[in-house]
Amino acid sequence: MQRIKDLITGGFEPFIIRMSDGKSYNVPHPEFVAVGEGVVVVIESNDRVNTLDPRHITAIEKKFSAEGGA
């Protein structure tokens, strides 16, 4: 969860959270994610709220644009 906090506060770049069940969640802006005690909440562009158990996060990847930049 510290990695997510660092991505939110340290010069934000969009990222993807990958889960153990194969699902992935895009975080295009820091306002779309919140980190609490034992929980990560991701809000999708359609306002769907996803509550994630950090124990099931398998990867956090920076999302790169189609132009090849970050």
Short mmCIF file of N, CA and C in Angstrom, two decimals:
data_model
loop_
_atom_site.label_atom_id
_atom_site.label_comp_id
_atom_site.label_asym_id
_atom_site.label_seq_id
_atom_site.Cartn_x
_atom_site.Cartn_y
_atom_site.Cartn_z
N MET A 1 0.82 -1.18 0.00
CA MET A 1 0.00 0.00 0.00
C MET A 1 0.87 1.25 0.00
N GLN A 2 2.06 1.15 0.54
CA GLN A 2 2.95 2.30 0.53
C GLN A 2 3.31 2.69 -0.90
N ARG A 3 3.48 1.70 -1.76
CA ARG A 3 3.80 2.00 -3.17
C ARG A 3 2.69 2.83 -3.80
N ILE A 4 1.43 2.51 -3.53
CA ILE A 4 0.31 3.28 -4.07
C ILE A 4 0.34 4.69 -3.50
N LYS A 5 0.57 4.82 -2.20
CA LYS A 5 0.66 6.14 -1.59
C LYS A 5 1.76 6.96 -2.24
N ASP A 6 2.90 6.34 -2.49
CA ASP A 6 4.02 7.04 -3.13
C ASP A 6 3.66 7.50 -4.54
N LEU A 7 2.95 6.65 -5.29
CA LEU A 7 2.54 7.03 -6.65
C LEU A 7 1.55 8.19 -6.64
N ILE A 8 0.70 8.25 -5.63
CA ILE A 8 -0.30 9.31 -5.54
C ILE A 8 0.36 10.65 -5.21
N THR A 9 1.32 10.64 -4.30
CA THR A 9 1.87 11.89 -3.79
C THR A 9 3.17 12.34 -4.45
N GLY A 10 3.86 11.46 -5.13
CA GLY A 10 5.18 11.79 -5.64
C GLY A 10 5.21 12.10 -7.12
N GLY A 11 4.56 13.15 -7.58
CA GLY A 11 4.55 13.46 -9.01
C GLY A 11 3.72 12.44 -9.75
N PHE A 12 2.44 12.48 -9.56
CA PHE A 12 1.52 11.44 -10.04
C PHE A 12 1.69 11.10 -11.52
N GLU A 13 1.70 9.80 -11.80
CA GLU A 13 1.61 9.26 -13.16
C GLU A 13 0.52 8.19 -13.12
N PRO A 14 -0.32 8.12 -14.16
CA PRO A 14 -1.37 7.08 -14.18
C PRO A 14 -0.77 5.69 -14.00
N PHE A 15 -1.52 4.82 -13.31
CA PHE A 15 -1.04 3.46 -13.08
C PHE A 15 -2.19 2.47 -13.09
N ILE A 16 -1.83 1.20 -13.12
CA ILE A 16 -2.78 0.09 -13.15
C ILE A 16 -2.51 -0.79 -11.94
N ILE A 17 -3.59 -1.18 -11.26
CA ILE A 17 -3.49 -2.14 -10.16
C ILE A 17 -3.97 -3.49 -10.69
N ARG A 18 -3.13 -4.51 -10.59
CA ARG A 18 -3.49 -5.86 -11.04
C ARG A 18 -3.75 -6.74 -9.82
N MET A 19 -4.81 -7.55 -9.93
CA MET A 19 -5.26 -8.38 -8.82
C MET A 19 -5.01 -9.86 -9.08
N SER A 20 -5.04 -10.66 -8.03
CA SER A 20 -4.78 -12.10 -8.14
C SER A 20 -5.85 -12.83 -8.93
N ASP A 21 -7.05 -12.26 -9.07
CA ASP A 21 -8.12 -12.91 -9.85
C ASP A 21 -8.07 -12.53 -11.33
N GLY A 22 -7.05 -11.77 -11.73
CA GLY A 22 -6.89 -11.37 -13.13
C GLY A 22 -7.49 -10.02 -13.47
N LYS A 23 -8.27 -9.45 -12.57
CA LYS A 23 -8.85 -8.13 -12.83
C LYS A 23 -7.77 -7.06 -12.72
N SER A 24 -8.01 -5.94 -13.41
CA SER A 24 -7.10 -4.81 -13.29
C SER A 24 -7.92 -3.53 -13.19
N TYR A 25 -7.35 -2.55 -12.53
CA TYR A 25 -8.03 -1.29 -12.28
C TYR A 25 -7.12 -0.14 -12.69
N ASN A 26 -7.61 0.70 -13.61
CA ASN A 26 -6.86 1.86 -14.06
C ASN A 26 -7.04 3.00 -13.07
N VAL A 27 -5.96 3.68 -12.77
CA VAL A 27 -6.00 4.86 -11.91
C VAL A 27 -5.43 6.02 -12.73
N PRO A 28 -6.31 6.77 -13.44
CA PRO A 28 -5.84 7.82 -14.33
C PRO A 28 -5.52 9.14 -13.63
N HIS A 29 -5.97 9.29 -12.38
CA HIS A 29 -5.80 10.55 -11.65
C HIS A 29 -5.81 10.22 -10.16
N PRO A 30 -5.08 10.96 -9.34
CA PRO A 30 -5.03 10.62 -7.91
C PRO A 30 -6.38 10.68 -7.20
N GLU A 31 -7.33 11.41 -7.74
CA GLU A 31 -8.65 11.49 -7.11
C GLU A 31 -9.47 10.21 -7.31
N PHE A 32 -8.97 9.27 -8.12
CA PHE A 32 -9.68 8.03 -8.39
C PHE A 32 -9.26 6.89 -7.46
N VAL A 33 -8.39 7.16 -6.49
CA VAL A 33 -7.91 6.11 -5.59
C VAL A 33 -7.76 6.65 -4.17
N ALA A 34 -8.06 5.79 -3.20
CA ALA A 34 -7.85 6.13 -1.79
C ALA A 34 -7.27 4.91 -1.10
N VAL A 35 -6.36 5.16 -0.17
CA VAL A 35 -5.71 4.08 0.57
C VAL A 35 -6.04 4.26 2.05
N GLY A 36 -6.60 3.21 2.65
CA GLY A 36 -6.93 3.24 4.07
C GLY A 36 -6.19 2.15 4.81
N GLU A 37 -6.61 1.89 6.02
CA GLU A 37 -6.02 0.82 6.82
C GLU A 37 -6.55 -0.52 6.30
N GLY A 38 -5.75 -1.22 5.53
CA GLY A 38 -6.14 -2.54 5.05
C GLY A 38 -7.10 -2.55 3.88
N VAL A 39 -7.24 -1.43 3.17
CA VAL A 39 -8.14 -1.36 2.03
C VAL A 39 -7.64 -0.33 1.02
N VAL A 40 -7.90 -0.63 -0.26
CA VAL A 40 -7.64 0.32 -1.34
C VAL A 40 -8.96 0.48 -2.08
N VAL A 41 -9.36 1.72 -2.33
CA VAL A 41 -10.60 2.00 -3.04
C VAL A 41 -10.26 2.66 -4.37
N VAL A 42 -10.80 2.11 -5.46
CA VAL A 42 -10.60 2.67 -6.80
C VAL A 42 -11.96 3.03 -7.36
N ILE A 43 -12.09 4.26 -7.86
CA ILE A 43 -13.33 4.71 -8.48
C ILE A 43 -13.11 4.76 -9.98
N GLU A 44 -13.97 4.08 -10.72
CA GLU A 44 -13.87 4.06 -12.18
C GLU A 44 -14.53 5.30 -12.77
N SER A 45 -14.28 5.56 -14.05
CA SER A 45 -14.82 6.75 -14.71
C SER A 45 -16.35 6.75 -14.75
N ASN A 46 -16.98 5.58 -14.63
CA ASN A 46 -18.45 5.50 -14.61
C ASN A 46 -18.99 5.57 -13.18
N ASP A 47 -18.16 6.00 -12.23
CA ASP A 47 -18.48 6.16 -10.81
C ASP A 47 -18.65 4.84 -10.05
N ARG A 48 -18.29 3.73 -10.66
CA ARG A 48 -18.32 2.46 -9.94
C ARG A 48 -17.20 2.46 -8.90
N VAL A 49 -17.52 2.05 -7.69
CA VAL A 49 -16.55 2.03 -6.60
C VAL A 49 -16.10 0.59 -6.37
N ASN A 50 -14.79 0.38 -6.37
CA ASN A 50 -14.20 -0.94 -6.16
C ASN A 50 -13.39 -0.92 -4.87
N THR A 51 -13.71 -1.82 -3.96
CA THR A 51 -12.96 -1.95 -2.71
C THR A 51 -12.03 -3.14 -2.85
N LEU A 52 -10.73 -2.88 -2.77
CA LEU A 52 -9.73 -3.92 -3.02
C LEU A 52 -9.03 -4.32 -1.73
N ASP A 53 -8.79 -5.60 -1.60
CA ASP A 53 -8.01 -6.12 -0.49
C ASP A 53 -6.54 -6.09 -0.93
N PRO A 54 -5.70 -5.32 -0.27
CA PRO A 54 -4.31 -5.20 -0.70
C PRO A 54 -3.55 -6.53 -0.73
N ARG A 55 -4.02 -7.52 0.02
CA ARG A 55 -3.35 -8.83 0.00
C ARG A 55 -3.48 -9.51 -1.35
N HIS A 56 -4.45 -9.06 -2.17
CA HIS A 56 -4.67 -9.67 -3.48
C HIS A 56 -4.11 -8.84 -4.63
N ILE A 57 -3.42 -7.75 -4.32
CA ILE A 57 -2.77 -6.96 -5.36
C ILE A 57 -1.49 -7.68 -5.75
N THR A 58 -1.37 -8.01 -7.04
CA THR A 58 -0.19 -8.73 -7.51
C THR A 58 0.82 -7.83 -8.20
N ALA A 59 0.35 -6.69 -8.72
CA ALA A 59 1.26 -5.77 -9.42
C ALA A 59 0.67 -4.37 -9.44
N ILE A 60 1.57 -3.40 -9.45
CA ILE A 60 1.21 -2.00 -9.65
C ILE A 60 2.14 -1.51 -10.75
N GLU A 61 1.55 -1.15 -11.88
CA GLU A 61 2.35 -0.80 -13.06
C GLU A 61 2.02 0.61 -13.51
N LYS A 62 3.05 1.37 -13.84
CA LYS A 62 2.81 2.68 -14.43
C LYS A 62 2.18 2.48 -15.79
N LYS A 63 1.23 3.33 -16.12
CA LYS A 63 0.53 3.24 -17.39
C LYS A 63 1.18 4.20 -18.37
N PHE A 64 1.57 3.68 -19.53
CA PHE A 64 2.21 4.51 -20.54
C PHE A 64 1.24 4.86 -21.64
N SER A 65 1.37 6.06 -22.18
CA SER A 65 0.48 6.52 -23.25
C SER A 65 0.81 5.83 -24.56
N ALA A 66 -0.09 5.96 -25.52
CA ALA A 66 0.09 5.35 -26.85
C ALA A 66 1.30 5.94 -27.57
N GLU A 67 1.69 7.17 -27.19
CA GLU A 67 2.83 7.81 -27.84
C GLU A 67 4.16 7.27 -27.32
N GLY A 68 4.10 6.40 -26.32
CA GLY A 68 5.32 5.80 -25.80
C GLY A 68 5.88 6.53 -24.60
N GLY A 69 5.29 7.64 -24.22
CA GLY A 69 5.74 8.37 -23.04
C GLY A 69 4.97 7.92 -21.83
N ALA A 70 5.29 8.51 -20.70
CA ALA A 70 4.58 8.16 -19.47
C ALA A 70 3.35 9.01 -19.31
#
